[in-house]
CSV table of C-alpha atoms in Angstrom, one decimal:
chain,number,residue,atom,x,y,z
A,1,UNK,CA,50.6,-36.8,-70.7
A,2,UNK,CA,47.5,-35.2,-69.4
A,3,UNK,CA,45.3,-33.7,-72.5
A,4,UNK,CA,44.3,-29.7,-71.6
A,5,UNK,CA,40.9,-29.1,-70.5
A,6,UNK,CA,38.5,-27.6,-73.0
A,7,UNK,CA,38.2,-23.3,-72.2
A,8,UNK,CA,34.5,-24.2,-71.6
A,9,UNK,CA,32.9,-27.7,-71.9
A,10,UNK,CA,29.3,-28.4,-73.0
A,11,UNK,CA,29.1,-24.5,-74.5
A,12,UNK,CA,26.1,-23.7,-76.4
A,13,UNK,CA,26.3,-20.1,-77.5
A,14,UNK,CA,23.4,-17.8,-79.2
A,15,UNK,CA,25.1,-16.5,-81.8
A,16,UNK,CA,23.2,-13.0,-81.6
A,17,UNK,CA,24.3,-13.2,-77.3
A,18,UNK,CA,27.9,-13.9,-78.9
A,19,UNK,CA,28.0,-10.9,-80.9
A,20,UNK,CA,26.0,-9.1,-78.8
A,21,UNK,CA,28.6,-9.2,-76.4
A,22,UNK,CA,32.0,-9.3,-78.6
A,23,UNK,CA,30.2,-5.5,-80.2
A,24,UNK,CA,30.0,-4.6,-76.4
A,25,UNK,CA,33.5,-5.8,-75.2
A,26,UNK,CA,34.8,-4.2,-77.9
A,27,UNK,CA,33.2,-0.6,-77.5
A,28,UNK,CA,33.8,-0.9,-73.5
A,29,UNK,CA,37.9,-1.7,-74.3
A,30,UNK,CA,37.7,0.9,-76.7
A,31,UNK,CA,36.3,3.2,-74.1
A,32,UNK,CA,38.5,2.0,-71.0
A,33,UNK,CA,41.9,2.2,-73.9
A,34,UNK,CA,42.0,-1.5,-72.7
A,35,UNK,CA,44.3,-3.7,-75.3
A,36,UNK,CA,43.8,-7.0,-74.8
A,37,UNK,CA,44.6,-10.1,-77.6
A,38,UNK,CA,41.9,-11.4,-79.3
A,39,UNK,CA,42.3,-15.2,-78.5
A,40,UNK,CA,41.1,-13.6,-74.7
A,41,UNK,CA,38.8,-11.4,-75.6
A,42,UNK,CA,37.5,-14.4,-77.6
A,43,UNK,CA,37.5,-16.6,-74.5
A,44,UNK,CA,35.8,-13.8,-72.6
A,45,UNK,CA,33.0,-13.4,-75.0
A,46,UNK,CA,32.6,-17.3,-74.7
A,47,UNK,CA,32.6,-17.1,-71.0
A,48,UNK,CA,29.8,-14.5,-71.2
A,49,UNK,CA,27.3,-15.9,-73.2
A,50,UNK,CA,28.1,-19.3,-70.7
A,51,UNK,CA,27.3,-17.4,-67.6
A,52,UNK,CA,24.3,-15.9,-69.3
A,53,UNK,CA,22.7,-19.1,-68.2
A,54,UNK,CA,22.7,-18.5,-64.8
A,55,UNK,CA,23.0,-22.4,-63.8
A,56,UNK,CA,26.0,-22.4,-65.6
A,57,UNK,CA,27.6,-19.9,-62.7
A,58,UNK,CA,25.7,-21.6,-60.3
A,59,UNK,CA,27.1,-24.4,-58.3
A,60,UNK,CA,25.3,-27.5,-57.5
A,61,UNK,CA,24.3,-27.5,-53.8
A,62,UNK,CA,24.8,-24.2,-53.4
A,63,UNK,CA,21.7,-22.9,-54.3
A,64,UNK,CA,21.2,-19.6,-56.7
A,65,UNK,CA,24.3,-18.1,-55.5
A,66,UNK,CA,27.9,-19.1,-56.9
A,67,UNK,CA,30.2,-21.1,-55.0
A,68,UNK,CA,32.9,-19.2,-52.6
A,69,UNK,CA,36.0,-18.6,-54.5
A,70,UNK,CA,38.1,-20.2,-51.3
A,71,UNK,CA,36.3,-23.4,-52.0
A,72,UNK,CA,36.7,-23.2,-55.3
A,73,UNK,CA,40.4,-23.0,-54.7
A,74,UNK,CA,40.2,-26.4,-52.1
A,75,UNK,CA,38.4,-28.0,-54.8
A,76,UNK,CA,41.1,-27.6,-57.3
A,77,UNK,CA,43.9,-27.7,-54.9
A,78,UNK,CA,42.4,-31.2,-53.8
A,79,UNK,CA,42.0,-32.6,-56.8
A,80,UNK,CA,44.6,-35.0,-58.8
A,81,UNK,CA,47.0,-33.1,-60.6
A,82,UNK,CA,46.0,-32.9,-64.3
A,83,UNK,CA,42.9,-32.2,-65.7
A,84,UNK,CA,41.0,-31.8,-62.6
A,85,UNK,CA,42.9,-29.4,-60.8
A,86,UNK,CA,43.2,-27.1,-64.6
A,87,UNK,CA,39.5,-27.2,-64.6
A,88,UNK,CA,39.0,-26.2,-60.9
A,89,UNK,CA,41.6,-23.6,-61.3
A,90,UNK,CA,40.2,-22.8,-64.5
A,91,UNK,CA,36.6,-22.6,-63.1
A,92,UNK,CA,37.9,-20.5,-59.9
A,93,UNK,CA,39.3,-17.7,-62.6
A,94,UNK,CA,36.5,-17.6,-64.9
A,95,UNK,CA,33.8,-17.2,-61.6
A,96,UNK,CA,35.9,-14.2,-60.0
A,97,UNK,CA,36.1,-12.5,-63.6
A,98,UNK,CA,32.5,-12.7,-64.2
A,99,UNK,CA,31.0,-12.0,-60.5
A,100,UNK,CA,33.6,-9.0,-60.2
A,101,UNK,CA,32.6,-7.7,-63.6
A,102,UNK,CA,28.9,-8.3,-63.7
A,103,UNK,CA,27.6,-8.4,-60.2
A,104,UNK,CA,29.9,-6.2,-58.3
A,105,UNK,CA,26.8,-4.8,-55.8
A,106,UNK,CA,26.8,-8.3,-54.0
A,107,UNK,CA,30.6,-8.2,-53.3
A,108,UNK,CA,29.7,-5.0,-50.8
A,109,UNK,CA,27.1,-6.8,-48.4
A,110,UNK,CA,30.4,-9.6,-48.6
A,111,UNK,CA,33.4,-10.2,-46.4
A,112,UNK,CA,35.5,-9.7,-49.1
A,113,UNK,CA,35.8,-7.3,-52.0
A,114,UNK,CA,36.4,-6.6,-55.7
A,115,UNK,CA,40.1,-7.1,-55.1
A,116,UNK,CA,39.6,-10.1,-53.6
A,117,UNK,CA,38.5,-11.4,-56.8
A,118,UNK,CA,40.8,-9.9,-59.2
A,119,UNK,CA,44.0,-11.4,-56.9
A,120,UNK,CA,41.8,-15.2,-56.7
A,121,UNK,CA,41.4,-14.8,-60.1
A,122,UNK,CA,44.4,-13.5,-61.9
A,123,UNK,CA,46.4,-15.9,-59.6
A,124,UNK,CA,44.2,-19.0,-60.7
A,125,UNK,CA,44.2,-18.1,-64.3
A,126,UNK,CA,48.2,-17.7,-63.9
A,127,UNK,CA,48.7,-20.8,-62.4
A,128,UNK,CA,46.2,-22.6,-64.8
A,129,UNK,CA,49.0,-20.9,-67.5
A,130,UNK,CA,52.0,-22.5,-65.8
A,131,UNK,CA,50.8,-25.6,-65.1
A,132,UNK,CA,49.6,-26.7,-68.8
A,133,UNK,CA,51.4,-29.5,-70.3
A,134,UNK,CA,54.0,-28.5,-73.0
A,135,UNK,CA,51.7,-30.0,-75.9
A,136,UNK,CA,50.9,-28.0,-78.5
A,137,UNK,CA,47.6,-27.6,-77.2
A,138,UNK,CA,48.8,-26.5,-74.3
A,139,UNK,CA,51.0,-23.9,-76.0
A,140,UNK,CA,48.1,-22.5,-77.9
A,141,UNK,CA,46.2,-22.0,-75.2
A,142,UNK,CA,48.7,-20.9,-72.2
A,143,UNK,CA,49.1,-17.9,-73.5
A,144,UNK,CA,45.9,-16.9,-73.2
A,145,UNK,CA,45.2,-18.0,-69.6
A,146,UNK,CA,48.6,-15.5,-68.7
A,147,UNK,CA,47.0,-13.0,-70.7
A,148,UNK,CA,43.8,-13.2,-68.8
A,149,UNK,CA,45.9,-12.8,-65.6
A,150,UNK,CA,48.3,-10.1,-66.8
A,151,UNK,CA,45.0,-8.1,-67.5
A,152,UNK,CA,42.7,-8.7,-65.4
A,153,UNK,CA,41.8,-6.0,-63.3
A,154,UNK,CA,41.2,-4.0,-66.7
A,155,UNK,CA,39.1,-6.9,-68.0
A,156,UNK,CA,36.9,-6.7,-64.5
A,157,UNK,CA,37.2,-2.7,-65.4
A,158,UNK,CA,35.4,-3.8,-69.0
A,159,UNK,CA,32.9,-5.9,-67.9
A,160,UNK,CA,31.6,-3.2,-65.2
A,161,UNK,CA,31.2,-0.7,-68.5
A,162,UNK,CA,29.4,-3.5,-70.7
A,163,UNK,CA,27.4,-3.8,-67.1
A,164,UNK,CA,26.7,-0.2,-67.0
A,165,UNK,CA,25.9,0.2,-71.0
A,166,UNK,CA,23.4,-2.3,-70.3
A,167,UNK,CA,21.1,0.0,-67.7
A,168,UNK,CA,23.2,-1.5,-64.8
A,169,UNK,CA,22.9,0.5,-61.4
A,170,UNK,CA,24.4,4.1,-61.3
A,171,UNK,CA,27.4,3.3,-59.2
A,172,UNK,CA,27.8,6.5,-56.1
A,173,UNK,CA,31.1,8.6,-55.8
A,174,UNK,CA,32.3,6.7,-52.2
A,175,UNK,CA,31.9,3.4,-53.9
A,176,UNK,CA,33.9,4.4,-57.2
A,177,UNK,CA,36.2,5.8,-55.0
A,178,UNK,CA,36.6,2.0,-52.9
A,179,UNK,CA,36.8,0.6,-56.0
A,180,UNK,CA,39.8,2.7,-57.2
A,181,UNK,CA,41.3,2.7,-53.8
A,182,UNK,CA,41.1,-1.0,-53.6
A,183,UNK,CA,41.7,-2.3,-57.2
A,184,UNK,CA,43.6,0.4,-58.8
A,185,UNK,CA,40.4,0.2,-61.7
A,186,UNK,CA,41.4,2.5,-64.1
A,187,UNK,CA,37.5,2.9,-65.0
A,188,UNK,CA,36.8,4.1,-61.4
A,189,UNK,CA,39.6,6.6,-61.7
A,190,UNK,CA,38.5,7.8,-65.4
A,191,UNK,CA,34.7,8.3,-63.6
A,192,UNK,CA,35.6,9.8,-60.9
A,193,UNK,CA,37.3,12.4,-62.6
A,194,UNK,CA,34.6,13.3,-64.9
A,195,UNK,CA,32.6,13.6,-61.7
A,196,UNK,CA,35.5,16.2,-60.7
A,197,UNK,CA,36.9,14.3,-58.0
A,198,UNK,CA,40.0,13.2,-59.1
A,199,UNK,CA,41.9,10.5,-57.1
A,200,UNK,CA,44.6,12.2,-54.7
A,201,UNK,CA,48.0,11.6,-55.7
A,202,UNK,CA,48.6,10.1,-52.0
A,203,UNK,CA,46.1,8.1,-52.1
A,204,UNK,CA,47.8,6.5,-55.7
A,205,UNK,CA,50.9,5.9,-54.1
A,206,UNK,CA,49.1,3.3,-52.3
A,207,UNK,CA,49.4,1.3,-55.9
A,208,UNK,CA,53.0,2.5,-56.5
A,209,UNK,CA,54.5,-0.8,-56.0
């Protein structure tokens, strides 16, 4: 039986990063009315202070930019099935939650947008979930991968205010209004509004489904 892949191999948090960002996460859910379990928001905090070394995001070969979330999905889907593909898929998740919650400005010189991550992601973590073995490892954990999916889009939403509280960029009314259109972010809409343009109730039914 194939042994589950550690959430994040060869971690070495700062403690004051750590708590540094667990304070922040938790003020951002607070202000977003974001709920999310504390084994995730544990393994979010982690995955943070991991990606605040930025060759930890960085792929080898790829220079200082993060590899492409389609071959991150050819490497796990090539891999044996096991611990390789869980850590590819694993790896795909964890890169789509952090570039579409910390560095959302490059996504809009890309192909592809915010909700392309949040679908790669969610779908990888979700996967990663079901494809666990039924040890009791794999039972703790699980759960917190399908969490992670289940509640992704508001955890992108989170990181983008932990982003902002930080002296990220001040984000313009079209591209909070892209972001809402396209993601459904709950933050976007919650902005916008205080910026008195409320998201039309025809444009929401595009997220009635």
């Amino acid at each position: 039986m194939p042994s589950v892949p550690t959430p994040l191999p060869e971690l070495l948090p700062v403690a004051s990063l750590t708590e540094y960002f667990r304070d922040s996460i938790d003020a951002a859910m607070a202000t977003n009315k974001v709920a999310v379990d504390a084994h995730a928001v544990h393994y979010v905090v982690n995955l943070l202070t991991l990606f605040a070394r930025a060759e930890a995001l960085h792929d080898p070969g790829e220079g200082q930019r993060w590899r492409p979330l389609a071959l991150l999905l050819a490497d796990a889907l090539a891999a044996a099935p096991g611990d390789s593909r869980n850590a590819g898929l694993q790896r795909l998740g964890d890169v789509a939650l952090f570039v579409a919650g910390f560095m959302p400005e490059g996504l809009h010189r890309s192909t592809v947008g915010v909700d392309y991550y949040v679908r790669m992601g969610g779908c990888a973590y979700l996967s990663l979930a079901d494809r666990l073995p039924a040890t009791p490892r794999g039972r703790a954990v699980a759960p917190v991968f399908r969490e992670l999916a289940a509640k992704f889009r508001d955890l992108v939403d989170v990181l983008n205010e932990v982003r902002h509280a930080a002296g990220g960029r001040d984000e313009d009314v079209l591209r909070l209004y892209e972001q809402w259109l396209t993601t459904g972010s709950r933050r976007a809409q919650r902005l916008l509004a205080r910026l008195g343009v409320p998201p039309t109730a025809q444009a929401a039914s595009a997220w009635a489904h």
